[in-house]
Short mmCIF file of C-alpha atoms in Angstrom, two decimals:
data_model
loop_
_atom_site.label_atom_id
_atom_site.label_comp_id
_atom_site.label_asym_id
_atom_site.label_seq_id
_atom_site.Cartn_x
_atom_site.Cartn_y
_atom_site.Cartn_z
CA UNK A 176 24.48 67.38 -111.49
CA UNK A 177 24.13 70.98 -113.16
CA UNK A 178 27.63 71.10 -114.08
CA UNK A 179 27.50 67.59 -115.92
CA UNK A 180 24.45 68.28 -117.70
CA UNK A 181 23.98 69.12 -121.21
CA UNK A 182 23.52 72.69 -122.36
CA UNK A 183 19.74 73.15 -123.54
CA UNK A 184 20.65 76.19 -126.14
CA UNK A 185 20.20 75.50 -129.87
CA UNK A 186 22.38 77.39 -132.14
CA UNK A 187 20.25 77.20 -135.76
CA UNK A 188 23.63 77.74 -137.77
CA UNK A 189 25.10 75.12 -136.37
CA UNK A 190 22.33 71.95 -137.79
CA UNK A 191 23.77 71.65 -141.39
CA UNK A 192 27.82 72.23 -139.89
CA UNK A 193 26.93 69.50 -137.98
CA UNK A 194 25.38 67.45 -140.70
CA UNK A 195 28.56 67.49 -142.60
CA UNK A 196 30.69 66.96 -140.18
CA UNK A 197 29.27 63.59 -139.37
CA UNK A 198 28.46 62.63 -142.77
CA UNK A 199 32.35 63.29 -143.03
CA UNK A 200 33.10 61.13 -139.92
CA UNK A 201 31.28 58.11 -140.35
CA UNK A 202 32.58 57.83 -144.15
CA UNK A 203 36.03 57.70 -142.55
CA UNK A 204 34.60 55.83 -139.87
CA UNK A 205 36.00 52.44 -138.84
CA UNK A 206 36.23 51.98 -134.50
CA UNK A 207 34.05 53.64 -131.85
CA UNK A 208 34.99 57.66 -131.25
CA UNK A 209 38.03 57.61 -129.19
CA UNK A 210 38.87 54.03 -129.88
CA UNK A 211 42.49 54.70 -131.46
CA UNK A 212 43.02 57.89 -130.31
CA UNK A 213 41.72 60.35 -128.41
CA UNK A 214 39.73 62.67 -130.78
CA UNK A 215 38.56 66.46 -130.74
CA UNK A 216 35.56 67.64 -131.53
CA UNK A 217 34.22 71.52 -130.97
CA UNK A 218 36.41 74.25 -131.10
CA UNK A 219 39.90 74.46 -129.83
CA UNK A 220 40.36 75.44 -126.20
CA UNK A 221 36.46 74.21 -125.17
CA UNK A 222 35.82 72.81 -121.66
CA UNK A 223 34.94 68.87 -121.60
CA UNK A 224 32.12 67.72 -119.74
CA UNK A 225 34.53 65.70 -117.32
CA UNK A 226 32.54 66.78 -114.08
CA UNK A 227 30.00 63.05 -114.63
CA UNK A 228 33.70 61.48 -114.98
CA UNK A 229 35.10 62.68 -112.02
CA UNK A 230 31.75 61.87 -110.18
CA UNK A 231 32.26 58.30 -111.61
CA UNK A 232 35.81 57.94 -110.16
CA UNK A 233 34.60 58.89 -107.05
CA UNK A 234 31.43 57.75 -106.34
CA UNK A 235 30.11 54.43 -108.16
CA UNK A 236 29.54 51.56 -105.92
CA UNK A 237 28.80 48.58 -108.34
CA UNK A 238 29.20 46.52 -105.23
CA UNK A 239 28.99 47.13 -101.33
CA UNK A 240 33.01 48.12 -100.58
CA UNK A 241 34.25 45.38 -97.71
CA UNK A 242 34.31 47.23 -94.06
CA UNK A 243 37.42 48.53 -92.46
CA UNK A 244 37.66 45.79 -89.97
CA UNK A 245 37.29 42.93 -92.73
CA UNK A 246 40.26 44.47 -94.63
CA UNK A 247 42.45 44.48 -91.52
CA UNK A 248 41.78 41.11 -90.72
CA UNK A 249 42.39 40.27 -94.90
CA UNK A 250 45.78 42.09 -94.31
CA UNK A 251 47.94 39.49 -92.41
CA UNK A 252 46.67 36.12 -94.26
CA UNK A 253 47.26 38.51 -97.78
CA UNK A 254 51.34 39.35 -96.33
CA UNK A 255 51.60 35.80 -95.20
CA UNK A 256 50.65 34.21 -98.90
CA UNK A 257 52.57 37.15 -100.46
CA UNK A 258 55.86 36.39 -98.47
CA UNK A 259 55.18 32.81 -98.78
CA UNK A 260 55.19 33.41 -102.91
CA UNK A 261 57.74 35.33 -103.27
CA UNK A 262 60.46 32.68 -101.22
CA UNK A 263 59.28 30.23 -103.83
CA UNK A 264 59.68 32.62 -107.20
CA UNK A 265 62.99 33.77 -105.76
CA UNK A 266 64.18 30.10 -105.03
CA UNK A 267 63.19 28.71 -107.90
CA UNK A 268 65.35 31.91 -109.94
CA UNK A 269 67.64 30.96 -108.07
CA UNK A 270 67.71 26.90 -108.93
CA UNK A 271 67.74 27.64 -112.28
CA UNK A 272 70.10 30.29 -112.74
CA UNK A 273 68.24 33.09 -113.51
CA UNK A 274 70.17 35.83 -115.32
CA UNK A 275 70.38 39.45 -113.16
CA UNK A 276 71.81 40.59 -109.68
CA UNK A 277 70.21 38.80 -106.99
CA UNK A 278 72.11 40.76 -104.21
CA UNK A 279 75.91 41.52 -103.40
CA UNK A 280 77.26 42.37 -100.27
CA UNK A 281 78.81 45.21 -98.92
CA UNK A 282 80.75 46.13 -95.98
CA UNK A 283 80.86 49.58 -94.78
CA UNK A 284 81.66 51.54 -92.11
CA UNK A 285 79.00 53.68 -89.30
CA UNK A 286 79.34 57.35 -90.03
CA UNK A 287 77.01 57.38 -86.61
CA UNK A 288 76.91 56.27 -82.81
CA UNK A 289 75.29 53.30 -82.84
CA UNK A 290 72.67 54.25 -80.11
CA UNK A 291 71.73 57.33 -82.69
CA UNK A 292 71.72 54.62 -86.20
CA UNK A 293 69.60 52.38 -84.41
CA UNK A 294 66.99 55.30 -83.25
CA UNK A 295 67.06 57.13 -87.00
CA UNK A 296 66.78 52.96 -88.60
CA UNK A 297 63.80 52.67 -86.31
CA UNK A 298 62.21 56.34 -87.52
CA UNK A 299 62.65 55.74 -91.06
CA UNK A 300 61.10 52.40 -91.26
CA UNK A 301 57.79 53.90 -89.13
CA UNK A 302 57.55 57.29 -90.72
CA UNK A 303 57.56 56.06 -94.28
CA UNK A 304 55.63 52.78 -93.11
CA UNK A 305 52.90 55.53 -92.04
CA UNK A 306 53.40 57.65 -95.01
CA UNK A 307 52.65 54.59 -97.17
CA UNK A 308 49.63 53.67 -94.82
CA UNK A 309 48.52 57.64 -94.53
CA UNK A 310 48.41 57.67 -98.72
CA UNK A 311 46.59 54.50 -99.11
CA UNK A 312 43.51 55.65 -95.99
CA UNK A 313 43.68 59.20 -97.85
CA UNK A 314 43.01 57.87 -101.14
CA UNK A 315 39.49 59.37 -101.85
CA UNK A 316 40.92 62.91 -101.03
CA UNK A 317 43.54 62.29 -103.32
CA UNK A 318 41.51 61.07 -106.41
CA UNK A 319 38.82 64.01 -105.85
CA UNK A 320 41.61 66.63 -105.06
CA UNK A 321 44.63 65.88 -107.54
CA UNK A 322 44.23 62.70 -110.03
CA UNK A 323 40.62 63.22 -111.45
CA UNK A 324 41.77 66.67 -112.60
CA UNK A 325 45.32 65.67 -113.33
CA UNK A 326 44.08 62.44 -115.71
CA UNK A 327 41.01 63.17 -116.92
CA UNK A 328 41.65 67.48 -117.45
CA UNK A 329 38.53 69.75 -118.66
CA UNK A 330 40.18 70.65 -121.90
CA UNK A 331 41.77 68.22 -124.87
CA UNK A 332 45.22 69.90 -125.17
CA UNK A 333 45.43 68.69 -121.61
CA UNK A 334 44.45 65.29 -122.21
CA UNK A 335 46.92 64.91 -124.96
CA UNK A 336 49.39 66.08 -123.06
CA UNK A 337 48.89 63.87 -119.76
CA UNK A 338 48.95 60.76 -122.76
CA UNK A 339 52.13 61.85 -124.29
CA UNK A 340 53.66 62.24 -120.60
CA UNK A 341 52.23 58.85 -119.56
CA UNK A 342 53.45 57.00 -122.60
CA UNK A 343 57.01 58.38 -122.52
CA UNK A 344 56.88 57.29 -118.77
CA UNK A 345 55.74 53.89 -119.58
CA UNK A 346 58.10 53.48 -122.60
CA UNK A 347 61.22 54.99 -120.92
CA UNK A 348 60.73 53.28 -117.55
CA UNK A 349 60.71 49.72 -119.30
CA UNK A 350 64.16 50.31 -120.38
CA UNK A 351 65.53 50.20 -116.92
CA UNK A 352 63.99 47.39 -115.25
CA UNK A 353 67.36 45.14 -115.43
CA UNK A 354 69.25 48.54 -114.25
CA UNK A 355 66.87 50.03 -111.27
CA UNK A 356 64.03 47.79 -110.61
CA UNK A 357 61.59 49.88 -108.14
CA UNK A 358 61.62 52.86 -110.07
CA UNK A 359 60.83 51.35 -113.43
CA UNK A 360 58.56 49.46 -112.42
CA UNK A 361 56.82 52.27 -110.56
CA UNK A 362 57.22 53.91 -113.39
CA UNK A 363 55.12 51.35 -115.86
CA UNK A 364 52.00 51.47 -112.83
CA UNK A 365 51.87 55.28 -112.48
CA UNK A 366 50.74 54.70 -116.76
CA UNK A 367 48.74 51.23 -116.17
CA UNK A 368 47.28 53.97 -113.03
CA UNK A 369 46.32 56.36 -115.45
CA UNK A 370 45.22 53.58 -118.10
CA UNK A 371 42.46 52.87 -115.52
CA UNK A 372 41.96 55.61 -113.77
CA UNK A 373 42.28 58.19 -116.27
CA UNK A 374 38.83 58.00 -118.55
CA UNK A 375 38.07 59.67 -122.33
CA UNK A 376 35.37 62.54 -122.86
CA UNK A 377 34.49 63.99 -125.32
CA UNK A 378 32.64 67.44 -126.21
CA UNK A 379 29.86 65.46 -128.41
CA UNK A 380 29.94 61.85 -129.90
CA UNK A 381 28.69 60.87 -133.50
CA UNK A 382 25.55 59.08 -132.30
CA UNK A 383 24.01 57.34 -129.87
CA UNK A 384 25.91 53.79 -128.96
CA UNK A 385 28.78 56.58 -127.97
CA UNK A 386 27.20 58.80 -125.22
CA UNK A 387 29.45 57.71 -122.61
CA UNK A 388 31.68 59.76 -124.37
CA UNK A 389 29.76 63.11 -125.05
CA UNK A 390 26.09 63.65 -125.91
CA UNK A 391 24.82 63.16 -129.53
CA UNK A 392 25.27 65.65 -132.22
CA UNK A 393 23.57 63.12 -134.85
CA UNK A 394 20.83 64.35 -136.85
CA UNK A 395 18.51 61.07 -135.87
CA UNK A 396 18.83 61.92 -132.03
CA UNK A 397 17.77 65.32 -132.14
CA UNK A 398 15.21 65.67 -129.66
CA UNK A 399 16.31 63.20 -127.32
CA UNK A 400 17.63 63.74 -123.98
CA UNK A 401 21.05 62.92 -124.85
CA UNK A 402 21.77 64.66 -127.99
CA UNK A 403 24.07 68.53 -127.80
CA UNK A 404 21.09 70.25 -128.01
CA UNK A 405 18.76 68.65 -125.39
CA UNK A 406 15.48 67.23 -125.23
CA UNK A 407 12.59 68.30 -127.36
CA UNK A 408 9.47 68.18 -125.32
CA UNK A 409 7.53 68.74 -128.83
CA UNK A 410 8.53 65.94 -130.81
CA UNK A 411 7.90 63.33 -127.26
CA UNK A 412 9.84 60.60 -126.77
CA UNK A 413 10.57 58.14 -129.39
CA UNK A 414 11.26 54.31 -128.16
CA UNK A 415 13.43 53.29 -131.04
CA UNK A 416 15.95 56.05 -129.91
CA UNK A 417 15.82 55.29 -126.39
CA UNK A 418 19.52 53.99 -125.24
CA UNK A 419 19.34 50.60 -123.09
CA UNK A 420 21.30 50.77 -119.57
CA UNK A 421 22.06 48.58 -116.53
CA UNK A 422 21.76 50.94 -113.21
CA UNK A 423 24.73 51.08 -111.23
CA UNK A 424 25.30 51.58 -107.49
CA UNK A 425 26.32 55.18 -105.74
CA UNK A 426 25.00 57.64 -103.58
CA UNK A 427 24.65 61.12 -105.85
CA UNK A 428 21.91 62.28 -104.26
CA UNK A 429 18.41 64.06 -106.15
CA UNK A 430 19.04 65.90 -109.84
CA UNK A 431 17.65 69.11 -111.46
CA UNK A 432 14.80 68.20 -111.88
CA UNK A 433 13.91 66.63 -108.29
CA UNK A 434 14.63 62.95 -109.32
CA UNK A 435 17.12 60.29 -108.52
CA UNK A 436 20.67 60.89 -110.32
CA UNK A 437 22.14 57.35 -110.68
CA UNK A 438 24.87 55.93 -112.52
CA UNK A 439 24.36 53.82 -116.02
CA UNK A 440 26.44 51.32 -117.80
CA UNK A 441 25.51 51.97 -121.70
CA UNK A 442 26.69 49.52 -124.55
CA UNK A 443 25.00 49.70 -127.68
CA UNK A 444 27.04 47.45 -129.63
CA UNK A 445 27.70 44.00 -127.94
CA UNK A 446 30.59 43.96 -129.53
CA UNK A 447 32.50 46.92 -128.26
CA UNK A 448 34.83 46.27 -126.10
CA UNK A 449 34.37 49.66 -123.64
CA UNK A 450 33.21 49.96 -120.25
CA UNK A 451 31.13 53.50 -121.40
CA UNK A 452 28.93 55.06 -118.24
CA UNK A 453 26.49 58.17 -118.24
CA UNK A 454 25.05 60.02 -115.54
CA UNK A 455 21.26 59.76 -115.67
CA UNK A 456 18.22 61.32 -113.87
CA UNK A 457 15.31 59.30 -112.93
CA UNK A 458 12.33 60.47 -112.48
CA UNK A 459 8.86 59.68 -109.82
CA UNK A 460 7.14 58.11 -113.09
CA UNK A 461 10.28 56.08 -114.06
CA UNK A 462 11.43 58.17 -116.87
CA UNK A 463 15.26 58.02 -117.23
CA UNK A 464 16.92 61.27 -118.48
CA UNK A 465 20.23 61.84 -119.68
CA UNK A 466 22.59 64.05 -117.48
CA UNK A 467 25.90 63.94 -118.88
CA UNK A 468 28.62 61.34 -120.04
CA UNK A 469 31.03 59.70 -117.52
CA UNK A 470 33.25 58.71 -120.50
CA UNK A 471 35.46 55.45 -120.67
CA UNK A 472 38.89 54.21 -119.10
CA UNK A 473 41.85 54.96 -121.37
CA UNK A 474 42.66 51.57 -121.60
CA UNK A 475 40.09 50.99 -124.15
CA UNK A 476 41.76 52.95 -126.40
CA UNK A 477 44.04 51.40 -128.83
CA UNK A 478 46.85 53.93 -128.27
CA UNK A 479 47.09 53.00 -124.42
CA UNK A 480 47.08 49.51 -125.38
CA UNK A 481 49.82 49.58 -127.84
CA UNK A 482 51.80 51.51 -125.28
CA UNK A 483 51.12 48.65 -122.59
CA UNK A 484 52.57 46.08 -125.17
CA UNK A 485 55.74 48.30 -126.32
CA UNK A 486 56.56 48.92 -122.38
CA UNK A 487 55.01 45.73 -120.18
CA UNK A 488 54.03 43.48 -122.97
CA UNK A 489 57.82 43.07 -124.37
CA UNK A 490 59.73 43.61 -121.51
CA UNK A 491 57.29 41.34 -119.19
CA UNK A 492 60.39 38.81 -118.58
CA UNK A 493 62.59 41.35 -116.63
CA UNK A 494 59.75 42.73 -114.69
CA UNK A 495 58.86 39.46 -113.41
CA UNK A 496 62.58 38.88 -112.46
CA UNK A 497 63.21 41.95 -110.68
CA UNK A 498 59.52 41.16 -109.17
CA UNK A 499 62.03 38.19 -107.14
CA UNK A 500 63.96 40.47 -105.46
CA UNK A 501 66.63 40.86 -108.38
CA UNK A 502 68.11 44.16 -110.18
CA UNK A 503 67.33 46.45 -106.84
CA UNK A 504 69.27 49.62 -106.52
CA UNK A 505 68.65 51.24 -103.29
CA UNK A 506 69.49 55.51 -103.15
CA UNK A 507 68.28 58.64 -103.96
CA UNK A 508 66.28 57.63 -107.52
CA UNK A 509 64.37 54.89 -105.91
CA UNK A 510 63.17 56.75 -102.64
CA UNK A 511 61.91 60.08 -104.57
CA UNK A 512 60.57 57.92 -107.14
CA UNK A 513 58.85 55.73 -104.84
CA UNK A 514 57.40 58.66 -102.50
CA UNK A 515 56.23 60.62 -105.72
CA UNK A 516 54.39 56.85 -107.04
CA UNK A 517 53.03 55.53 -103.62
CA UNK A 518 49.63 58.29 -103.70
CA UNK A 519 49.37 57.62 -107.43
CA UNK A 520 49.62 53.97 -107.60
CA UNK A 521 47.42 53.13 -103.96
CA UNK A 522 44.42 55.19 -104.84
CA UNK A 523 44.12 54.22 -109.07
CA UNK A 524 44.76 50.80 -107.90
CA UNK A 525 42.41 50.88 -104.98
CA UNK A 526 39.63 52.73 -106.98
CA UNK A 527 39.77 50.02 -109.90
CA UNK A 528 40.23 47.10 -107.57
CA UNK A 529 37.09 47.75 -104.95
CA UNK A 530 35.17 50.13 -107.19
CA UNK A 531 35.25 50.47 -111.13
CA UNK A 532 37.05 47.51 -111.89
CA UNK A 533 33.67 45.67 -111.39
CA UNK A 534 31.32 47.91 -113.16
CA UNK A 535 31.03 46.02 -116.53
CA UNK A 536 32.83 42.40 -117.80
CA UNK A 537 35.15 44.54 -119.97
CA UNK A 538 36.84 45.95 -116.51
CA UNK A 539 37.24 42.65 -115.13
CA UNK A 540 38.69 41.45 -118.45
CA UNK A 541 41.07 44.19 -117.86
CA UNK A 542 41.71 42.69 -114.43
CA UNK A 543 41.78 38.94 -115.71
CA UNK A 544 43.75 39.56 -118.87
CA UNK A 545 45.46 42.78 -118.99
CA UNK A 546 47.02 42.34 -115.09
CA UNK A 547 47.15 38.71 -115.18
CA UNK A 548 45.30 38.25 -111.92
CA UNK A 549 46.06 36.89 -109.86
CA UNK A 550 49.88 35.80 -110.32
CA UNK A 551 51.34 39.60 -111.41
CA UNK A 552 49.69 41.07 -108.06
CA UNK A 553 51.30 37.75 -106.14
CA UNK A 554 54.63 38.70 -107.31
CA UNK A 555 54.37 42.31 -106.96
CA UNK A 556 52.84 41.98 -103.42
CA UNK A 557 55.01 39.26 -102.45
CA UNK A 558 58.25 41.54 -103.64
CA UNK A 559 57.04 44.35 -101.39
CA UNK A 560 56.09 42.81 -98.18
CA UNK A 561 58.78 40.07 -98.50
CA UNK A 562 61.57 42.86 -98.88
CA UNK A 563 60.22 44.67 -95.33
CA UNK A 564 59.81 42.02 -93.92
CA UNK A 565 63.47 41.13 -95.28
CA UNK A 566 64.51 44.25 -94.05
CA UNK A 567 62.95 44.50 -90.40
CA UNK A 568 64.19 40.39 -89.43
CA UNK A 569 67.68 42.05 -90.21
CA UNK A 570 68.52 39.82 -93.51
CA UNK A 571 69.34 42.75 -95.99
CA UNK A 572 71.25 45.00 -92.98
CA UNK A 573 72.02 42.06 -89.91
CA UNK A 574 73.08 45.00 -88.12
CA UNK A 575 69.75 47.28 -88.04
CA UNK A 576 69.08 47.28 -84.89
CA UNK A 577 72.63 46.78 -83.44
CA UNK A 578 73.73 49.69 -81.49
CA UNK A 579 77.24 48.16 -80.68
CA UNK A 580 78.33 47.48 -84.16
CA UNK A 581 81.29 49.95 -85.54
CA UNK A 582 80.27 48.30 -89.28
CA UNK A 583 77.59 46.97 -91.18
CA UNK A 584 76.78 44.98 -94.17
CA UNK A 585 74.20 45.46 -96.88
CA UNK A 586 72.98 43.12 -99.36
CA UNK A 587 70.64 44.47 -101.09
CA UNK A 588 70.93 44.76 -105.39
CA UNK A 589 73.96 46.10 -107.07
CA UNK A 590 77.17 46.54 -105.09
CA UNK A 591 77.51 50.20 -106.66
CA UNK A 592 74.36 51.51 -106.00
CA UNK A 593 74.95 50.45 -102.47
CA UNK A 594 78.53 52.58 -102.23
CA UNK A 595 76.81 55.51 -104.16
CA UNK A 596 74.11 56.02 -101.83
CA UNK A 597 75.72 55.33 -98.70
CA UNK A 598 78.39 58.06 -100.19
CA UNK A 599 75.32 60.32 -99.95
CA UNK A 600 73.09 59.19 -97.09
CA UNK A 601 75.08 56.68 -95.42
CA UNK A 602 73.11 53.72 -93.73
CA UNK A 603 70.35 56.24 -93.24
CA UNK A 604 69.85 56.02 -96.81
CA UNK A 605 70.08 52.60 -97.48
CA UNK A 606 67.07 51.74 -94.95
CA UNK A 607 64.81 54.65 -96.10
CA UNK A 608 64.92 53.32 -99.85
CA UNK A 609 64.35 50.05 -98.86
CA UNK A 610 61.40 51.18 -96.66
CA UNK A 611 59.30 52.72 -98.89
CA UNK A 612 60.39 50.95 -102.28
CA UNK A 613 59.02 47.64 -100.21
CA UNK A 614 55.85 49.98 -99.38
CA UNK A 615 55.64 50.19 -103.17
CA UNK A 616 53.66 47.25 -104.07
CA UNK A 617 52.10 46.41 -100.85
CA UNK A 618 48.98 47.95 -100.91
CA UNK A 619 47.89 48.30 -104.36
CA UNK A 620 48.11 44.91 -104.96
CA UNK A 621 46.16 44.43 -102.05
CA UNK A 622 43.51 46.31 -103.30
CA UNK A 623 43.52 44.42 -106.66
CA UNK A 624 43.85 40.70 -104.46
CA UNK A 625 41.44 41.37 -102.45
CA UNK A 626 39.30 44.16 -103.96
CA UNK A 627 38.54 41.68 -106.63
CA UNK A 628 38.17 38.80 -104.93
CA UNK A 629 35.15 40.27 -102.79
CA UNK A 630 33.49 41.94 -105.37
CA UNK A 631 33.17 38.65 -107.66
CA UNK A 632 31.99 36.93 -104.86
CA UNK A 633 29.28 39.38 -103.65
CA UNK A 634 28.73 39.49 -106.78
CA UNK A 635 28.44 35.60 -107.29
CA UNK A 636 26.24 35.12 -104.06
CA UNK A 637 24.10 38.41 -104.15
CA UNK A 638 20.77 38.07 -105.15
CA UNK A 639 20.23 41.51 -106.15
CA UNK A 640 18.76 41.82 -109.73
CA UNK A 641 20.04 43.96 -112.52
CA UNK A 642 18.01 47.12 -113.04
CA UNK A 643 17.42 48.20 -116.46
CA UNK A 644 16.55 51.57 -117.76
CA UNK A 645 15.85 53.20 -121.12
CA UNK A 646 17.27 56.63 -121.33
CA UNK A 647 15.03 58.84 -123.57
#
């Protein structure tokens, strides 16, 4: 709470710098702060006030997250519907003649006693099986210890450059989805991961409607709880400042000033299309205090978005081919890629799905629209659990778990990736990339099935009533 709050000390040279600058910004002015772009204010090299953000990420509980026990029982009837999908997208792109590599076959010889391929087969589908299963359990650790300060980073240079990296990710990756399917495709979620995951701040915001961003530095808010310089106990509060909010769910435990700190969905404009939070402070009397901003997803901006069209948007047709099993290439590129995107993708995916997905209708739009719920996660899912399932009932490799056999044949993707990786790994190879690049998709689209799915419906059937605050 006391690092996301707002500094208290006025600097009395700063009031008419300020006043220009905003007078200069809202002449100029013509979507939210942050809406196109991600924008600087302050001086160069300044810390952000990304601690509320991270807290966000980490904590906010808009509805009551589904017990273990209900999400292992979810597990097997979401794999069954997945599989069952993905037989009919692949025979139906199959029927009609879809163009790409559905699979060649290749015969190849055991560098390995049988006895000893069988045993290492066996080890590489339940070490990376548990690696997948380890990263997607772990997930909290990983947001709190490595993504919150890898996508949403306490200075602006470094959010820049974790965009630029993200969109030359996205854009790049798109171009090999007809080529190498897992590891494109990995490559557009580890951005669409970020896009969610990843949220805007801001040192200070041009007024009021934008303090999820930063507090105030407008002239009209000075003295109110959210504006850079603090709250002015002289001038008392005045209600046609005050900021509405809907209270969201979250255990953060008592602020500063002995009250409860709670989360708050802000949005000014009805209009906006933003899912803006703050960290507030509420006090014994009821008074609601402003304790810092907890920013908004980058996929409100317009810069994400246009990346999402350039990369998904245009090349949407060959991702939902290779999403039937079509265009793999099993070696080396698709099992580092895969290992390096499995932590990303499971926790952004399982932090939006269960968590901040369902904080505001603007995240479930993003849901509903952006990720085409439910049919993208079907095929997605149904590609990964389908192709270890494939794998494990011996239809890519018929001779998995064959100790006798002298040969085996593989018929997964593109005849030449197959020779080029066994060349490096042999048949040891060719099972751990299939492994883990079926792992892929599994679990994060879990999270967004069935992570969604519950929340609407608590949220349909719960008759728990909006709490509304006015932050002064």
């Amino acid at each position: 709470a006391t690092e996301a709050s707002t500094s208290t000390d006025i600097d009395p040279t700063s009031s008419s710098e300020a006043s220009e600058m905003e007078a200069k910004s809202a002449a100029k002015r013509w979507v939210p702060d942050s809406g196109f772009y991600l924008e600087r204010f302050g001086k160069a090299g300044e810390e952000l006030p990304v601690s509320g953000a991270w807290l966000y990420n980490s904590a906010v509980r808009p509805v009551p997250l589904p017990s273990v026990c209900l999400k292992l029982l979810i597990l097997p009837v979401f794999w069954f519907l997945s599989v069952l999908f993905h037989r009919q997208q692949r025979n139906l792109m199959m029927d009609w003649k879809v163009p790409g590599e559905p699979g060649q076959e290749v015969t190849l010889a055991r560098t390995l006693p049988g006895g000893w391929q069988v045993a290492i087969n066996a080890a590489c589908v339940v070490v990376l099986s548990g690696y997948a299963m380890s990263a997607y359990i772990f997930h909290q650790k990983i947001l709190d210890n490595v993504l919150n300060p890898l996508f949403t980073p306490r200075t602006h240079t470094r959010h820049v450059a974790i965009s630029v990296l993200m969109f030359a990710i996205s854009i790049g990756s798109s171009f090999f989805l007809t080529e190498n399917w897992v590891p494109a495709a990995a490559g557009l979620f580890m951005f669409f991961g970020y896009a969610i995951c990843g949220r805007t701040i801001q040192s200070s915001s041009s007024g009021r409607g934008q303090i999820g961003l930063g507090p105030s530095r407008s002239q009209d808010d000075v003295g109110m709880s959210f504006h850079t310089h603090g709250p002015c106990p002289e001038s008392g509060v005045q209600q046609g400042k005050c900021v509405k909010a809907t209270l969201l769910g979250g255990e953060l435990g008592v602020g500063q000033a002995g009250g409860e700190l709670r989360f708050a969905s802000v949005q000014l404009d009805p209009f906006a299309v933003a899912d803006d939070a703050v960290l507030v402070e509420i006090s014994p009397s009821g008074a609601c205090t402003y304790r810092g901003p907890c920013g908004r997803a980058n996929i409100f901006r317009l810069d994400c978005l246009l990346v999402l069209l350039l990369s998904f948007g245009l090349h949407l047709p060959q991702f939902i081919i290779g999403g039937g099993g079509f265009n793999q290439c099993a070696g080396v590129v698709e099992l580092v890629v895969s290992l390096i995107y499995i932590p990303v993708g499971y926790t952004c995916f399982a932090v939006f799905g269960f968590r901040v997905g369902l904080t505001c209708r603007w995240s479930m739009m993003v849901v509903l629209v952006l990720c085409l719920w439910p049919v993208i996660n079907l095929v997605l899912g149904g590609k990964g659990c389908a192709t270890l399932t494939d794998l494990v009932s011996q239809a890519f490799l018929p001779q998995i778990w064959d100790p006798h056999a002298t040969t085996f044949q593989f018929n997964r993707g593109f005849a030449a990736c197959t020779e080029s990786a066994y060349a490096v790994g042999g048949e040891t190879l060719l099972v751990a990339s299939t492994t883990i690049a079926a792992w892929v998709h599994i679990m994060s689209n879990f999270s967004f099935l069935f992570g969604f799915l519950s929340g609407m419906s608590q949220m349909a059937f719960s008759k728990a009533e909006v709490q509304k605050v006015s932050i002064a």
